[in-house]
mmCIF file of C-alpha atoms in Angstrom:
data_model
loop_
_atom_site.group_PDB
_atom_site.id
_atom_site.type_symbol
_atom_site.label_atom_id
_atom_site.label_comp_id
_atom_site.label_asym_id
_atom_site.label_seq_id
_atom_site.Cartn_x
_atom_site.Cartn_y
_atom_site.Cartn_z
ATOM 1 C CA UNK Z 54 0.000 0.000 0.000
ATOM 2 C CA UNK Z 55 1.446 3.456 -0.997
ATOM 3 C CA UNK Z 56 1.014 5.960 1.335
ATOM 4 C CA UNK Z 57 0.678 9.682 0.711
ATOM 5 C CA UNK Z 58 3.385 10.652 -1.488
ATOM 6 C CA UNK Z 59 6.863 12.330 0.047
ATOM 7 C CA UNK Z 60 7.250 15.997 -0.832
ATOM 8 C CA UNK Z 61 10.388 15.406 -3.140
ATOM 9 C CA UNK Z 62 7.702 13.372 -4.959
ATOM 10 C CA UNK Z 63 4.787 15.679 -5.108
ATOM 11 C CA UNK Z 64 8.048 17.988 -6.360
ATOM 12 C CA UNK Z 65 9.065 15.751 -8.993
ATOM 13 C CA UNK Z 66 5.692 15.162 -10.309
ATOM 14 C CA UNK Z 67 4.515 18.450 -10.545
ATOM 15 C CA UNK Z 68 7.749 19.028 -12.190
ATOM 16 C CA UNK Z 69 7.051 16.627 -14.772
ATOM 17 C CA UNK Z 70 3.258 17.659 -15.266
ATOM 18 C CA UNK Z 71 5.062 21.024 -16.269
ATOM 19 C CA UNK Z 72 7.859 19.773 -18.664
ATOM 20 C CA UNK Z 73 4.631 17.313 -20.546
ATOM 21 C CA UNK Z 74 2.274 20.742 -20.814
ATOM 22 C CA UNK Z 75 5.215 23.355 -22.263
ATOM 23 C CA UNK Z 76 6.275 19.915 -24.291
ATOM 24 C CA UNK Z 77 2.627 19.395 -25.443
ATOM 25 C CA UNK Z 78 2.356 22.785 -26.298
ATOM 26 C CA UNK Z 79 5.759 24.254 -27.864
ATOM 27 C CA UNK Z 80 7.389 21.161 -28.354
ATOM 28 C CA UNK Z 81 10.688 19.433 -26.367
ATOM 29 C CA UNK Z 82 12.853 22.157 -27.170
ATOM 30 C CA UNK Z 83 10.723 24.521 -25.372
ATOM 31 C CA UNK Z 84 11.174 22.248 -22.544
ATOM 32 C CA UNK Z 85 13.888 24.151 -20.380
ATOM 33 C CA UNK Z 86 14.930 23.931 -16.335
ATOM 34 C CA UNK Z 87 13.828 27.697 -16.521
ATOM 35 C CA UNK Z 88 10.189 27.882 -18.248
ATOM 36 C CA UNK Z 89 9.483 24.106 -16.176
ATOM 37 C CA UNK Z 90 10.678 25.822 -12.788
ATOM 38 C CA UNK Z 91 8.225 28.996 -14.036
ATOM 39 C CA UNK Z 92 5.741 26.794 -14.874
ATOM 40 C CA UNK Z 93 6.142 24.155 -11.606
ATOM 41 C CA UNK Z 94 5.568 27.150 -9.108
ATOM 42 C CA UNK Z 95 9.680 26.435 -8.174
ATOM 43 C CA UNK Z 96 13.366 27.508 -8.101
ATOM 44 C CA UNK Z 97 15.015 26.650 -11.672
ATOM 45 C CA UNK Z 98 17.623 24.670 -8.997
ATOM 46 C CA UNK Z 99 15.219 22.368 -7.633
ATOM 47 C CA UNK Z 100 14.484 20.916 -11.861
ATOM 48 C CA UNK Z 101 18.071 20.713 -11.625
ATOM 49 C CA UNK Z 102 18.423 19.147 -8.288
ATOM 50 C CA UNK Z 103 16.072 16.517 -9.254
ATOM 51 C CA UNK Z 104 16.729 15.840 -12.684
ATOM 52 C CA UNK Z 105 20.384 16.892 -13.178
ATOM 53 C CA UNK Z 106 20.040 18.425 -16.598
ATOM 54 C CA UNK Z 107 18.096 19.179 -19.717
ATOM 55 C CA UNK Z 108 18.493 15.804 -20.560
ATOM 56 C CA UNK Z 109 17.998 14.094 -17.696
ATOM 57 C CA UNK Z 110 14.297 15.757 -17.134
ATOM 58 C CA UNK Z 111 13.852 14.648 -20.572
ATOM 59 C CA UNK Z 112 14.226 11.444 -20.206
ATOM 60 C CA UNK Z 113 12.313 11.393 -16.484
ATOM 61 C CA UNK Z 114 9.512 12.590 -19.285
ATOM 62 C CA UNK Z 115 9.832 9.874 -21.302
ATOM 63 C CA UNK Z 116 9.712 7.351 -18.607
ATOM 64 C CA UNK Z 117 6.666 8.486 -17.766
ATOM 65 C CA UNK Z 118 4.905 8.343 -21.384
ATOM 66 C CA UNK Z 119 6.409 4.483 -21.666
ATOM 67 C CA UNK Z 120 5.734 3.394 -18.544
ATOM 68 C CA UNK Z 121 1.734 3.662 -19.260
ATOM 69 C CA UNK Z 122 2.039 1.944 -22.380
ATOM 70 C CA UNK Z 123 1.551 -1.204 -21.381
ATOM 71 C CA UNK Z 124 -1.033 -1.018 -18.810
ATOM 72 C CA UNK Z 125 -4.243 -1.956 -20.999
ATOM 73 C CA UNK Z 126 -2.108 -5.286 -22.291
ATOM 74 C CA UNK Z 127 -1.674 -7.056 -19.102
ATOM 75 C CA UNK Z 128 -5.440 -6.789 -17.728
ATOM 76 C CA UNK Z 129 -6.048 -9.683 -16.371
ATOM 77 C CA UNK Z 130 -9.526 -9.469 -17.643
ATOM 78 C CA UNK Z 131 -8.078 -10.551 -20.655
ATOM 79 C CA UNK Z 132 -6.944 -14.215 -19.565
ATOM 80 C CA UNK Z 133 -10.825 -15.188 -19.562
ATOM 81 C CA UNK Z 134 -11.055 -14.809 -23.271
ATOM 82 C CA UNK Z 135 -10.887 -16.835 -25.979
ATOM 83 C CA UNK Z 136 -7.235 -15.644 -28.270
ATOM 84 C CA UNK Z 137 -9.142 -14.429 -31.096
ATOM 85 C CA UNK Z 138 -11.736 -12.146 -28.794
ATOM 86 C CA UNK Z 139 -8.473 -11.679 -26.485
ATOM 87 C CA UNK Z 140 -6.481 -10.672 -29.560
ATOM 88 C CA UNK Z 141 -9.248 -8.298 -30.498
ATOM 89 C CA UNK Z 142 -10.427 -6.407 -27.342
ATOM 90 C CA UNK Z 143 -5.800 -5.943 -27.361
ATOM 91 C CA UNK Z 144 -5.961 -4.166 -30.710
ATOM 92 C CA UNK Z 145 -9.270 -2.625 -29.637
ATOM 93 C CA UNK Z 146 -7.933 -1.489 -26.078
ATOM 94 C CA UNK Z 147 -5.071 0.074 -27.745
ATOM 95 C CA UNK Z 148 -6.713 1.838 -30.342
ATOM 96 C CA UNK Z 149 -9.146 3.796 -28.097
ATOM 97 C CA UNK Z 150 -5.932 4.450 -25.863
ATOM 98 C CA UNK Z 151 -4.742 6.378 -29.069
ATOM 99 C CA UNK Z 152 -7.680 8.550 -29.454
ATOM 100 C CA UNK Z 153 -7.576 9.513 -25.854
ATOM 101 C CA UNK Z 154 -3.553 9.799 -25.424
ATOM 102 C CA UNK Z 155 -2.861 10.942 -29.234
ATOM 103 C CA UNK Z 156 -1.159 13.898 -27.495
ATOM 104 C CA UNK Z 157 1.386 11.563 -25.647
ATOM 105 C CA UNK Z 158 1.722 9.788 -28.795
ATOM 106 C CA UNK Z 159 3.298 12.248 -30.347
ATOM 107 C CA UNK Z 160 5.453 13.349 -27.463
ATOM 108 C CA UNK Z 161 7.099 9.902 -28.290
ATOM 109 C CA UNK Z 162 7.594 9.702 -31.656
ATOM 110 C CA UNK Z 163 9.215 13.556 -31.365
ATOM 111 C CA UNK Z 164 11.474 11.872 -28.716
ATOM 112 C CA UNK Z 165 12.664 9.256 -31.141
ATOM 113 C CA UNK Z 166 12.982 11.429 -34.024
ATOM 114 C CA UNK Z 167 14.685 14.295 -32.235
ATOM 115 C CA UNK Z 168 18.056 13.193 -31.614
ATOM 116 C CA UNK Z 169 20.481 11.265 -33.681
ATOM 117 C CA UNK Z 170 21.840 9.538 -30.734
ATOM 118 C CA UNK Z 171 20.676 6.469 -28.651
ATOM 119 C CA UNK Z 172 19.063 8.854 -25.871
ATOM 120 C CA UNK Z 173 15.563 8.209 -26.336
ATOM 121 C CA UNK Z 174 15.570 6.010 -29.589
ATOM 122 C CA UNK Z 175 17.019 2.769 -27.548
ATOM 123 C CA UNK Z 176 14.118 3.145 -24.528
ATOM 124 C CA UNK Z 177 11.950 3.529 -27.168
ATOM 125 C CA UNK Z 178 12.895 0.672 -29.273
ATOM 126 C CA UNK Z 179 13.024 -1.258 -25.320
ATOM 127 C CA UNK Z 180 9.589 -0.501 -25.031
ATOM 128 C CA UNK Z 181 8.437 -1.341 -28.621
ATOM 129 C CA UNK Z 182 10.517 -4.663 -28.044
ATOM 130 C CA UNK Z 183 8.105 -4.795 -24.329
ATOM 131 C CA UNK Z 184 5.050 -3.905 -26.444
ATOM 132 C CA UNK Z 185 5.497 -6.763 -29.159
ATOM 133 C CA UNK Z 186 6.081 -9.207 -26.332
ATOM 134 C CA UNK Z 187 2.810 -7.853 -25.009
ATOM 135 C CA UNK Z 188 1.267 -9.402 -28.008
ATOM 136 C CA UNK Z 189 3.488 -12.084 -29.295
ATOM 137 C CA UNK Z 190 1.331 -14.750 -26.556
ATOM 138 C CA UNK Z 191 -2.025 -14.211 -27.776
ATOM 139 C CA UNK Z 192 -0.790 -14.133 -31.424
ATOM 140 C CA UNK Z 193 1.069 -17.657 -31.258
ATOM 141 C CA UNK Z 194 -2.320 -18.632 -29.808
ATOM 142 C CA UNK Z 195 -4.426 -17.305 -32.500
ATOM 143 C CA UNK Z 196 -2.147 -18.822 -34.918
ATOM 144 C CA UNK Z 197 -1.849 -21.900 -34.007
ATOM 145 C CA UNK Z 198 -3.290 -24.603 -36.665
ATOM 146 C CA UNK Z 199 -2.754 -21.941 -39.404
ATOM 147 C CA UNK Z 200 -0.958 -21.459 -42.294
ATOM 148 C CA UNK Z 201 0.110 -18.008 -40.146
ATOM 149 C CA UNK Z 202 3.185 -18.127 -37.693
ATOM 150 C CA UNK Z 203 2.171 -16.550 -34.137
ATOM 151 C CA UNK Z 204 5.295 -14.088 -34.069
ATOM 152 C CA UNK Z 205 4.795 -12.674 -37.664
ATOM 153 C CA UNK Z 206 1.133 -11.888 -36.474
ATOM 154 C CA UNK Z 207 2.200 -10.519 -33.622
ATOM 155 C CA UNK Z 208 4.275 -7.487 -35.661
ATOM 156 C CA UNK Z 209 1.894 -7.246 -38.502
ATOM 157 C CA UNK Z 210 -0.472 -6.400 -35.229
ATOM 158 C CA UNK Z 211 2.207 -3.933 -33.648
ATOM 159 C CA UNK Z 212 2.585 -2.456 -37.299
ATOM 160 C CA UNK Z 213 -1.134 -1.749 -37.475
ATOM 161 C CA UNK Z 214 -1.717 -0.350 -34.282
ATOM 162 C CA UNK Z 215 1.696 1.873 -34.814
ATOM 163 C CA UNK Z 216 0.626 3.293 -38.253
ATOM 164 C CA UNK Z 217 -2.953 3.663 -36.421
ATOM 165 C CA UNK Z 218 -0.814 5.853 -33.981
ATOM 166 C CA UNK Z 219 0.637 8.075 -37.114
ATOM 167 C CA UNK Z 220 -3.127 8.621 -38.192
ATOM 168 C CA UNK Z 221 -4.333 10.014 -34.863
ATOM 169 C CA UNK Z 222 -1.506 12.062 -34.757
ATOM 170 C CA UNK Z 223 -1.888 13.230 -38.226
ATOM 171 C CA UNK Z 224 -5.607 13.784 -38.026
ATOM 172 C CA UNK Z 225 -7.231 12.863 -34.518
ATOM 173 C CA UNK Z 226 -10.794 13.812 -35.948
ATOM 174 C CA UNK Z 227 -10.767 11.437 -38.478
ATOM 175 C CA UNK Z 228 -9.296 8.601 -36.799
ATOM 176 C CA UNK Z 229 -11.844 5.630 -36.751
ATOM 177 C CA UNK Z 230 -11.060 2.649 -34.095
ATOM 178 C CA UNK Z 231 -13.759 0.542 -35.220
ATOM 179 C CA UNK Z 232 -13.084 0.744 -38.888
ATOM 180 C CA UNK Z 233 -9.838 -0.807 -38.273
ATOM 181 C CA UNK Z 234 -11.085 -3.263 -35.956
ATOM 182 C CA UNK Z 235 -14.165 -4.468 -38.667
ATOM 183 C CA UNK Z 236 -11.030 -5.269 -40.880
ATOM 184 C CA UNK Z 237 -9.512 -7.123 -38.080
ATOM 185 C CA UNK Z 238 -12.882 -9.143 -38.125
ATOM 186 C CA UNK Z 239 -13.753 -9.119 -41.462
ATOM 187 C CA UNK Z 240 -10.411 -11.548 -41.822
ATOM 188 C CA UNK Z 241 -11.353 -13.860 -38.558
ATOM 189 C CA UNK Z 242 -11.987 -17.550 -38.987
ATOM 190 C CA UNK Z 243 -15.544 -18.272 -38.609
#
């Protein structure tokens, strides 16, 4: 049981909250110790204190933004269902999670395509590695007795939902969940 949080906590947190809004709204190089101090109610020493550097608040950021990304794959809900339906309320958990997060979305792909270096690209390719994994199970399930090897499924299912992630970013109106999901179906055994 977690208690109520300690104050260097509350501090870090609200310190983060602050980096994801200016990031969110200007973009990660708007994201500096000074305008996340302003911002977090604090001394620009205290971002440093906690965080060490530019960088290092940056990647507290993106710690944050991966560590959700799995949540919605390991409900235990899921267990109960058949693989196909299993497989399907995934994709269909995920896809909703991109309409409502599309903003976070696109926090992480500008991580990944901002630097050059391994900074963020090799957490992010860690947690795309996590998130394949996620599905890799269910899809060996679903494929089993098929023509259609499990782990192949699994990243044609990772691709989807990632170029699903491009299109809310792109246009979040227009994004359709179920559309993509009634092509999921439309290809299901019977």
């Amino acid at each position: 049981m977690g208690g109520p949080k300690k104050p260097e906590q509350e501090r870090c947190d609200a310190i983060l909250a602050a980096a994801y809004e200016i990031a969110l709204a200007e973009g990660l190089d708007a994201v500096t110790a000074r305008r996340v101090a302003t911002a977090a109610g604090i001394s620009t020493g205290l971002v440093f204190f906690h965080f060490h550097s530019k960088d290092g608040l940056l990647e507290a950021l993106l710690g944050v933004l991966l560590d959700g990304t799995l949540d919605a794959l390991s409900d235990s809900d899921l267990a109960r269902l058949e693989p196909w339906d299993r497989l399907e309320r995934m994709i269909w958990v995920e896809l909703e999670r991109l309409v409502e997060y599309h903003a976070a979305v696109e926090l992480i792909f500008a991580f990944y395509f901002s630097r050059r270096d391994d900074l963020f690209r090799a957490r992010i390719e860690a947690s795309f590695a996590r998130y394949l994994a996620a599905f890799s199970p269910v899809c060996r399930e679903v494929a089993a007795g098929t023509r259609i090897q499990g782990d192949e499924l699994a990243a044609t299912v990772v691709a989807l939902v990632q170029g699903a992630s491009i299109q809310t970013i792109r246009n979040p109106e227009s994004f359709n969940p179920e559309a993509i999901l009634a092509t999921l179906r439309a290809v299901r055994p019977a």
